[in-house]
XYZ file of C-alpha atoms in Angstrom:
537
model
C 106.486 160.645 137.510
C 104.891 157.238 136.372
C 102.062 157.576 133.267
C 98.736 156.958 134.524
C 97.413 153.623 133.031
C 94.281 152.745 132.266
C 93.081 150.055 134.688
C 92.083 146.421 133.483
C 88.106 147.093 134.025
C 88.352 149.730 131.758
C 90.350 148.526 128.828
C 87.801 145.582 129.125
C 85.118 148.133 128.747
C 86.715 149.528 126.132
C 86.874 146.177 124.118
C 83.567 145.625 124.632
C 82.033 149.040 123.136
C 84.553 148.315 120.378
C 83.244 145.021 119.798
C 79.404 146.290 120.423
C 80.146 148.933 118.178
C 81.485 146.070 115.035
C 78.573 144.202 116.237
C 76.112 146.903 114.961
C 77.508 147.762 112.157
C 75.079 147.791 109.397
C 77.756 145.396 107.006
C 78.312 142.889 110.098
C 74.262 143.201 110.654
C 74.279 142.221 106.821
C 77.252 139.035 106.957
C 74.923 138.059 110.252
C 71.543 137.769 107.933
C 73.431 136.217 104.880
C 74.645 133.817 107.018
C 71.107 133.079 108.735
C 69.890 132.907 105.318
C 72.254 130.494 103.736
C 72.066 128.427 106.885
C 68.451 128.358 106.585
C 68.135 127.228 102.772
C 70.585 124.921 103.658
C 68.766 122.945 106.333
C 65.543 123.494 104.453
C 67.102 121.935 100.863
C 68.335 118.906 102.943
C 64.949 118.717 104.993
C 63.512 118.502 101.831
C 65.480 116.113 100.229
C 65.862 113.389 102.620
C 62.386 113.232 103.377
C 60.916 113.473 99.761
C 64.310 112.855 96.959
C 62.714 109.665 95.804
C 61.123 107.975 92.568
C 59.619 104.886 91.301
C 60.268 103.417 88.227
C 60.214 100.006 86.301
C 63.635 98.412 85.134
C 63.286 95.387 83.418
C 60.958 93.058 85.148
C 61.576 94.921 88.819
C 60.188 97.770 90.337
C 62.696 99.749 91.790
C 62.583 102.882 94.118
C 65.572 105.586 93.415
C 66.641 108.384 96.478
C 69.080 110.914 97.002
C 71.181 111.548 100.021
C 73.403 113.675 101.169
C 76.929 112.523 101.057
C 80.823 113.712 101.053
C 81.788 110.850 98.657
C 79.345 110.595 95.716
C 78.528 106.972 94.364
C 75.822 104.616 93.613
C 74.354 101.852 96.301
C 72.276 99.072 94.560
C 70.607 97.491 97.148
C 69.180 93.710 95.897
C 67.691 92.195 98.972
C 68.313 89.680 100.051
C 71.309 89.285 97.985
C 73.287 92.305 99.351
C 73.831 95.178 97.684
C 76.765 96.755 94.577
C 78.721 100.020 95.748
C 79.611 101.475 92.314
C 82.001 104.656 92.403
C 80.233 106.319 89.618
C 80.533 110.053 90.891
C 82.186 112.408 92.680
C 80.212 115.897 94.671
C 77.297 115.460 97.717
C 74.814 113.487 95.910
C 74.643 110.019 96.802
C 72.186 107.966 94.484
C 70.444 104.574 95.970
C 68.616 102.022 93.939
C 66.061 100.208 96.146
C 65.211 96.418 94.117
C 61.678 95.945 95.039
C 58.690 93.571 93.827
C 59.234 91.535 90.914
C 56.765 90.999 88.335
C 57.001 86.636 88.364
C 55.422 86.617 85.010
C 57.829 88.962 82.899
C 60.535 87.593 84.879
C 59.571 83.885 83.130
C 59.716 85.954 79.790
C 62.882 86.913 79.876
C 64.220 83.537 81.305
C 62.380 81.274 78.012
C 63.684 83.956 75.880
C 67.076 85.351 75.357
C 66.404 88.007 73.253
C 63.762 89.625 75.544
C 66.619 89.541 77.867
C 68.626 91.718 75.245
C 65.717 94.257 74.857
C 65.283 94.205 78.192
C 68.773 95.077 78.945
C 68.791 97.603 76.355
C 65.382 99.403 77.299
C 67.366 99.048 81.254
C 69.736 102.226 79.780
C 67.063 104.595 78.916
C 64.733 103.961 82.115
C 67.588 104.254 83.997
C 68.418 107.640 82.474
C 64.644 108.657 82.515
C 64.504 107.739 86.078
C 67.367 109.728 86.792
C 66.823 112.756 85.002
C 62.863 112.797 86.698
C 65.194 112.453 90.198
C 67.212 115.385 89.574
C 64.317 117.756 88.477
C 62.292 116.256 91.799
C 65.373 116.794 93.765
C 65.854 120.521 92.917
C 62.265 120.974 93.155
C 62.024 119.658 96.561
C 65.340 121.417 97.716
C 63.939 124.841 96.949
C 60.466 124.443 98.066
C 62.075 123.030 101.615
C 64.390 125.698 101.492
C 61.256 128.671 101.371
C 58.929 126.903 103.445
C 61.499 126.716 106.388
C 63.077 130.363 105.587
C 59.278 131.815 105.743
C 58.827 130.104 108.645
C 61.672 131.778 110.438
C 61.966 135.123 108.907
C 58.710 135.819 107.845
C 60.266 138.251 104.850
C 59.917 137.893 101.506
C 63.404 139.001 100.421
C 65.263 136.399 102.917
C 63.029 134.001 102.104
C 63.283 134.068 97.908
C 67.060 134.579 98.880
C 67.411 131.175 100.695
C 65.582 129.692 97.908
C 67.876 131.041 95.237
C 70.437 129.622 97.764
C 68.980 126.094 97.417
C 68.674 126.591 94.227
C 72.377 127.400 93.469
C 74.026 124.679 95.989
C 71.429 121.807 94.659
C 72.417 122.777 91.185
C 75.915 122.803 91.604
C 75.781 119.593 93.532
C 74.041 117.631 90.797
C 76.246 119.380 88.029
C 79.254 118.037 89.851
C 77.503 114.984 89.890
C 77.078 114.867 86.208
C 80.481 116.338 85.049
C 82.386 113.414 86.969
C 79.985 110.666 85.988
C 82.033 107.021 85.050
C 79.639 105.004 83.237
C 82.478 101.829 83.467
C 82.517 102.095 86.941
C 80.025 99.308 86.977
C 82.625 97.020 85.395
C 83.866 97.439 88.983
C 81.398 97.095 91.575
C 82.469 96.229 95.045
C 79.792 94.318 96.491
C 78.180 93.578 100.137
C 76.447 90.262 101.654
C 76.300 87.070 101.986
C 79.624 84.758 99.955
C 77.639 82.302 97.977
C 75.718 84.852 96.262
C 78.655 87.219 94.626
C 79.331 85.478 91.254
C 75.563 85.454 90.928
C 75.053 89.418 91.431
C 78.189 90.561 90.143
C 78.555 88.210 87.115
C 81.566 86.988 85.079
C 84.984 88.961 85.565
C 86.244 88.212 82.148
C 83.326 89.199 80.613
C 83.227 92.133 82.138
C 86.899 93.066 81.620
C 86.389 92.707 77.951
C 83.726 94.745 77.348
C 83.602 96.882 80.365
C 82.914 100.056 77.793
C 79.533 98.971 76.948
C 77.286 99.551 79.529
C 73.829 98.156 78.514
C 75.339 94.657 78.117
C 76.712 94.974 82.121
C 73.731 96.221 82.880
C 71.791 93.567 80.987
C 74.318 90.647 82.564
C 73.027 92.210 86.179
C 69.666 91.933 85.093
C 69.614 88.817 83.478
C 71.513 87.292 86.511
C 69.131 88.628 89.184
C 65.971 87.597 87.797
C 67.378 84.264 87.585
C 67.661 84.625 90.791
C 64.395 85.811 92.111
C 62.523 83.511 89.784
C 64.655 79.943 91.570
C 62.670 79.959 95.147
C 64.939 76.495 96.231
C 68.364 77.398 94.863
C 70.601 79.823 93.315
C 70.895 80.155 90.124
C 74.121 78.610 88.032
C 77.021 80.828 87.539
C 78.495 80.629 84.288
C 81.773 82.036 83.827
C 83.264 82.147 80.261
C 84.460 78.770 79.486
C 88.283 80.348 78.212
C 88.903 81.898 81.854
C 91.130 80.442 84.331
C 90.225 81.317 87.246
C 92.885 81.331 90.320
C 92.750 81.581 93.981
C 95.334 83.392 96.467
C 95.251 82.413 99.691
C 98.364 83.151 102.318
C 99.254 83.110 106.027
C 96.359 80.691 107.118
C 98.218 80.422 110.663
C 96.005 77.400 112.008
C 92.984 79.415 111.124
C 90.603 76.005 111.033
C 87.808 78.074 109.463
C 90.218 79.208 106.601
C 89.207 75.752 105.195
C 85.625 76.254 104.963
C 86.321 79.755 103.327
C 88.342 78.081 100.734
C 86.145 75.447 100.004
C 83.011 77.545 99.592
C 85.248 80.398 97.430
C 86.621 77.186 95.131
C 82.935 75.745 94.519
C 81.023 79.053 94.367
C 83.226 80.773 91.646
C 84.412 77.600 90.036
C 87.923 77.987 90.715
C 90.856 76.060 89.000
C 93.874 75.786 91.510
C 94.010 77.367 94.818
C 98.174 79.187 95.505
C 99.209 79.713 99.058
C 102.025 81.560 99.327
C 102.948 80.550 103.023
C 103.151 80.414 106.922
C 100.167 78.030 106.631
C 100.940 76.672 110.165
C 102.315 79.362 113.299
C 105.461 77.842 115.039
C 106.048 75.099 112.397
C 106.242 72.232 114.900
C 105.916 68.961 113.872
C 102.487 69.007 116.226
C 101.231 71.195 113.364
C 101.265 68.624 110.496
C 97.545 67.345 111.221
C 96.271 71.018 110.307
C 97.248 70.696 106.650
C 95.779 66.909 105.931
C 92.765 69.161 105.107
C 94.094 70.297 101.645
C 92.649 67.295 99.937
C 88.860 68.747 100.916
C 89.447 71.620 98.501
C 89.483 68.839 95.216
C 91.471 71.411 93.361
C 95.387 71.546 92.642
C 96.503 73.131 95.686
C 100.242 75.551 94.863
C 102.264 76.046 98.094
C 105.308 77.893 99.112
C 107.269 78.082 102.595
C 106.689 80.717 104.866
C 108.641 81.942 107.162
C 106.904 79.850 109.901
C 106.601 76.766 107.901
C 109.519 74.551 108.536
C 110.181 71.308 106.203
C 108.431 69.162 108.168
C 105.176 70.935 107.170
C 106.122 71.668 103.645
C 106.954 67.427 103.412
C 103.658 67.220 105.125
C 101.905 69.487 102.599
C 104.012 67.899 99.979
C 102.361 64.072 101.203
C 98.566 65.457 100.243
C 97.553 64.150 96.783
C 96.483 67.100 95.671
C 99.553 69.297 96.264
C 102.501 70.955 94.848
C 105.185 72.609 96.595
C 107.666 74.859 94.819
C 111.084 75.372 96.000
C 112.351 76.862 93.428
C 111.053 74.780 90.818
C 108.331 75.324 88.216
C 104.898 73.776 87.586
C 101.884 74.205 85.253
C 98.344 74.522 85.919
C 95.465 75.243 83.002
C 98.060 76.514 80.802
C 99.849 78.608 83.464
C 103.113 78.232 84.189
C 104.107 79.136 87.864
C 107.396 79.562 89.811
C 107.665 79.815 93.051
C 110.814 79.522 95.765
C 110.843 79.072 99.943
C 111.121 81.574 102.306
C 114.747 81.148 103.568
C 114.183 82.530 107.212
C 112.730 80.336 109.788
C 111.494 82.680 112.631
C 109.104 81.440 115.180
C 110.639 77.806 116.665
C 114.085 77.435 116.202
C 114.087 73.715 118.424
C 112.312 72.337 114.872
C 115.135 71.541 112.663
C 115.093 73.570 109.393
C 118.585 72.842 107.231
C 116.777 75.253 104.215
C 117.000 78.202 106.846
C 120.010 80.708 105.090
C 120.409 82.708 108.163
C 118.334 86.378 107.939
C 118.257 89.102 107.126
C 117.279 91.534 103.632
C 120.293 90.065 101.862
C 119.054 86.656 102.557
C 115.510 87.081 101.352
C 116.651 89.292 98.120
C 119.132 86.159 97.720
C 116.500 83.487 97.550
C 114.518 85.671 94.741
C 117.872 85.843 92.659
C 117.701 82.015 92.794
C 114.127 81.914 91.417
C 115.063 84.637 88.762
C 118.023 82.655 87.787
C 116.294 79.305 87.813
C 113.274 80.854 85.263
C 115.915 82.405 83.033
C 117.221 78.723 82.840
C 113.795 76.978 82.228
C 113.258 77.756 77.974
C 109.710 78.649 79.644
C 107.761 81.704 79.620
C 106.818 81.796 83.293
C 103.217 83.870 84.347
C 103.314 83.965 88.025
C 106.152 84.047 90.651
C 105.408 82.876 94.222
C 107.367 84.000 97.190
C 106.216 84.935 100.823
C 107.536 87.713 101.885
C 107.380 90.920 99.502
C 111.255 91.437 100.475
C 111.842 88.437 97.880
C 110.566 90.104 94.767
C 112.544 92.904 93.496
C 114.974 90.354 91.535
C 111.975 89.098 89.931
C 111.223 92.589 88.094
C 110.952 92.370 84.909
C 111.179 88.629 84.674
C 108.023 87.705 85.531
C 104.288 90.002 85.176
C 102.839 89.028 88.156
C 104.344 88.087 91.237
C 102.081 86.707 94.443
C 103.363 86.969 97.801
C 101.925 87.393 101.596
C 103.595 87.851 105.129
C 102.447 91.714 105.635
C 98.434 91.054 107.030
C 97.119 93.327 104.821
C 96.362 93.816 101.047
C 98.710 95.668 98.342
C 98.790 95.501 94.756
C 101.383 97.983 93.634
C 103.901 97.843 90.287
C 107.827 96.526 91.259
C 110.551 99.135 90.274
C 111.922 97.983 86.703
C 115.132 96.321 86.949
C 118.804 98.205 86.871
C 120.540 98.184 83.660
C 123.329 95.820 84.345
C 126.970 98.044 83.924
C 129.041 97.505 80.590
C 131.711 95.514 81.094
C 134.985 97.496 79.437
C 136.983 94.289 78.954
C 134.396 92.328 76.894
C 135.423 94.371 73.511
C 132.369 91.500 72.327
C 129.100 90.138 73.915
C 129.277 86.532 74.071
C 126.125 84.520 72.211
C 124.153 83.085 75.285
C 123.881 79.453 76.078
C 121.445 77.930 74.176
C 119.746 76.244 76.765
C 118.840 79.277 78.268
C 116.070 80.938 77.064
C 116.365 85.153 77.085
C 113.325 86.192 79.064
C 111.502 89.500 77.819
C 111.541 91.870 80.255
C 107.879 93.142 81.520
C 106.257 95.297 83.640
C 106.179 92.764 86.900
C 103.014 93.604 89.336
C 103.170 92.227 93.123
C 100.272 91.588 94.706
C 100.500 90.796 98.652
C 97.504 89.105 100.351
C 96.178 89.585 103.438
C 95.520 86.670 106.428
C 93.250 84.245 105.145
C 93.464 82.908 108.271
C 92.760 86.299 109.840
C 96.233 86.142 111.354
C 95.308 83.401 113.339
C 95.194 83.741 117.366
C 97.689 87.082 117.181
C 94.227 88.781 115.146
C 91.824 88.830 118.136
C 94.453 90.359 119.761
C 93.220 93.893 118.814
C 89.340 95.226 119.594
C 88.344 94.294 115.849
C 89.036 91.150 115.063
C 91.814 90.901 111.561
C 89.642 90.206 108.066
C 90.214 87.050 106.645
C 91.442 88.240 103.060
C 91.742 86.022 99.914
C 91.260 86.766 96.189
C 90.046 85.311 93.069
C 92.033 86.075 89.911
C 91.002 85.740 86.291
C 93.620 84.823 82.890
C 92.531 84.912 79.392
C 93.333 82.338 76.890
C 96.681 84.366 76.556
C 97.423 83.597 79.943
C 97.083 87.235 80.407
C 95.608 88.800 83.709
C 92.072 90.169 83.223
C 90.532 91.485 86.360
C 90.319 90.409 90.039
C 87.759 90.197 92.977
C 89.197 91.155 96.197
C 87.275 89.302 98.924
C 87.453 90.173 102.743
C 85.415 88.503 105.532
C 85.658 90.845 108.475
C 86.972 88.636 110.563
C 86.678 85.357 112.716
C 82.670 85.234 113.573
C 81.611 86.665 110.808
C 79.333 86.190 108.264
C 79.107 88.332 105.726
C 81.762 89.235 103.163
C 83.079 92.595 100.703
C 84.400 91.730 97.977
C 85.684 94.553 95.516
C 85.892 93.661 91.724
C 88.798 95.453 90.171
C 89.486 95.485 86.350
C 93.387 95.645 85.257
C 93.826 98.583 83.519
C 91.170 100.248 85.327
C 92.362 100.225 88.857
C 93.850 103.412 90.726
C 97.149 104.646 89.082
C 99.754 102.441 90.994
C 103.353 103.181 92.401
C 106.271 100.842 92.215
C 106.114 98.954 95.621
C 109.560 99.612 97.702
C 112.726 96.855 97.432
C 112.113 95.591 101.514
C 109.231 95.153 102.889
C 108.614 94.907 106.889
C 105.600 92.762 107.655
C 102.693 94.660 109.404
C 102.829 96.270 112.963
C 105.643 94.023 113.226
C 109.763 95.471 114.133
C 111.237 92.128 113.021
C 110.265 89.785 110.143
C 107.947 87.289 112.427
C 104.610 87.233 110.923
């Protein structure tokens, strides 16, 4: 005889008294109120915060309005209209501080312009009103989190327990937020602003790169350099105001894979004259199919008036590295050597041709990895021949560089669409050799090279990746950077700058300081170029 089982209306009766029954529970009945009360102070604190986090204070000659918001990633916003605005990455926690530039007071602004040392007061007072100002923001904050926080809770419980609770609860998260705040605070994060607007004005906002890699530890003189540089600014109604780089820097632009781009030129012209830049490298596939059709596109290197470094791409055949070779202002490296401002440069061909194989190309080696990691043994060998020191390696295609590690300690490519700086894996110790029982001297007309720690950086398109980047919904940035040497030919610090993309305007760049940028990992041996199976870009 078959048990009797209980039919599916009643076990679902069943569950449901069970549930009803946890439901009612006094300690569920408790989790349901805590949770009504945190939700509560929670909504109340950012009620009250949003709509009344905010202070006015003087810095310098301005009068500037500070807020709080809410925010997963931390940070400061300074917002200069209408120059744009610095992003600094100051903090970590959910407090987001922004810095509203307002009025400007015309006659202390003429003050510090006649006089240089009221600029250095000025800069100097600039610390503590900034800390004032943000210390009377806090207190306000916490304030107005709490009071929101028991103004909505006695609004919807009408209790006095749940509502001091949510307030305690406001209390605590606000707290905790702006500790955070505090305990991750990088005061030389503003030697590394990224900033947001129009081109012309960056060097003007975010002042001298050198400068600020050299003394990025002391903050009132950054903050005093900002100052200084944006009431000259707001006091020059006609024109903008003269950016003065220190007169030791050499300052170098990377452009790559231009790809017909015609408004690449204007880019380039306007980067060259607004941050007063030495020599322009281009580390290839200027043109797209490298037809002979092409050669017009490049007669515009002259327009940039500066020395104007070029290697072969991968579509560049030698018909348009003879025609970039023909413009007065141009030199092309094939694995040779030149010197600009004191900086000695190698750079070597792509050996693949990819994109028209009807133009004749004798340099093309065939392709393949083996190829490409040939071509940068050649350029390795040829600088351990030269008796120079060299500074910077140019190749296109990031697949070149690994025989350059630890020869060179900075190496500049392209080809990938998209910007990397990483480190290159150090070089293998070469194997003993059992039957040399003694090293032989070397020749003396090679030079031993020291061996370094060899960084690659890849730019983007400068051209936005020509016609292939409006293939996708958002058009591809048009990326280029600006890098800055010492007198020691060392490599100080360098602005990132991305338009984003053909059409636009406006431009971010991101100033990053060398030794202060995110830890980096050795970049692999081979590199494929971006959303790409083959080696075509």
């Amino acid at each position: 005889m078959k048990e009797d089982r209980p039919s599916w209306p009643r076990r679902w009766r069943s569950v449901s008294a069970l549930a009803g029954r946890v439901f009612r529970h006094r300690w569920t009945r408790r989790l349901r109120v805590a949770g009504a009360v945190a939700l509560t102070a929670v909504a109340g604190l950012l009620i009250g915060v949003m709509l009344f986090a905010r202070a006015d204070l003087n810095v310098g000659p301005f009068s500037a309005e500070m807020a709080v918001v809410p925010s997963l990633h931390g940070g400061t916003e300074i917002n200069i209209p209408p120059l744009g605005s610095l992003h600094l990455d100051t903090h970590r926690g959910p407090v987001h501080l922004r810095v509203d530039l307002g009025s400007l007071d015309q006659s202390r602004t003429e003050a510090l312009i006649d006089n240089p040392a009221a600029i250095g007061s000025a800069g100097d007072r600039a610390v503590d009103e900034v800390a004032a100002g943000v210390s009377r923001l806090g207190l306000r904050t916490m304030g107005l989190a709490v009071l929101g926080a028991l103004i909505l809770a006695a609004l919807v419980f009408r209790d006095v327990r749940r509502t001091a609770a949510a307030g305690v609860t406001a209390l605590v998260v606000t707290g905790g937020s702006l500790g955070l705040a505090a305990g991750t605070l990088r005061p030389d994060s503003i030697s590394e602003p990224r900033y947001e607007g129009l081109l012309i004005n960056a060097p003007a906002v975010v002042g001298d790169a050198r400068r600020i890699a050299d003394n990025y530890g002391r903050y009132a003189e950054q903050l005093q350099t900002i100052l200084g540089n944006v009431s000259r600014v707001y006091s020059t109604i006609s024109a903008l105001p003269v950016y003065e780089p220190a007169g030791n820097t050499t300052r170098i632009l990377h452009v790559s894979d231009l790809h017909l781009n015609p408004a690449s030129w204007g880019l380039i012209r306007t980067v060259v004259e607004t941050f007063e830049i030495d020599a322009v490298i281009d580390t290839g596939d200027i043109v797209d199919w490298g037809s002979s059709a092409e050669t017009g596109y490049v007669s515009s290197i002259p327009s940039i008036q500066v020395p104007y470094i070029f290697v072969r791409g991968n579509h560049d055949s030698l018909a348009i590295q003879n025609a970039v070779a023909a413009q007065n202002n141009a030199v092309v490296l094939d694995n040779g050597l030149t010197e600009v401002d004191g900086l000695t440069i190698a750079g070597i061909g792509d050996p693949q041709f990819t994109p028209d194989k009807s133009e004749s190309n004798e340099a093309g080696d065939g392709s393949g990895p083996e190829v490409l990691s040939a071509a940068g043994e050649r350029l390795a060998k040829t600088i351990r021949g030269s008796g120079k020191q060299v500074d910077i390696a140019l190749v296109h295609d990031p697949a070149m560089a690994q025989p350059l590690s630890g020869v060179v300690p900075l190496v500049l490519s392209g080809h990938q669409h998209r910007r990397s700086v990483t480190l290159l894996p150090p070089p293998a110790a070469p194997a003993p050799d059992p039957s040399a029982s003694v090293s032989p001297a070397p020749s003396p007309s090679v030079v031993p090279q020291p061996t370094v720690a060899t960084r690659i950086m890849v730019e983007g398109s400068t051209g936005g990746a020509g016609l292939r980047g409006l293939e996708n919904e958002d058009p591809t940035p048009l990326s280029l950077s600006v890098l800055y040497f010492d007198e020691n030919r060392e490599l100080k610090a360098y602005d990132d700058i991305q338009l984003g993309g053909t059409g636009e305007s406006t431009v971010e760049m991101q100033r990053n300081v060398v030794g202060l940028e995110p830890e980096e990992t050795p970049a692999p041996a081979a590199s494929q170029p971006s959303g790409s199976p083959s080696a075509s870009n």
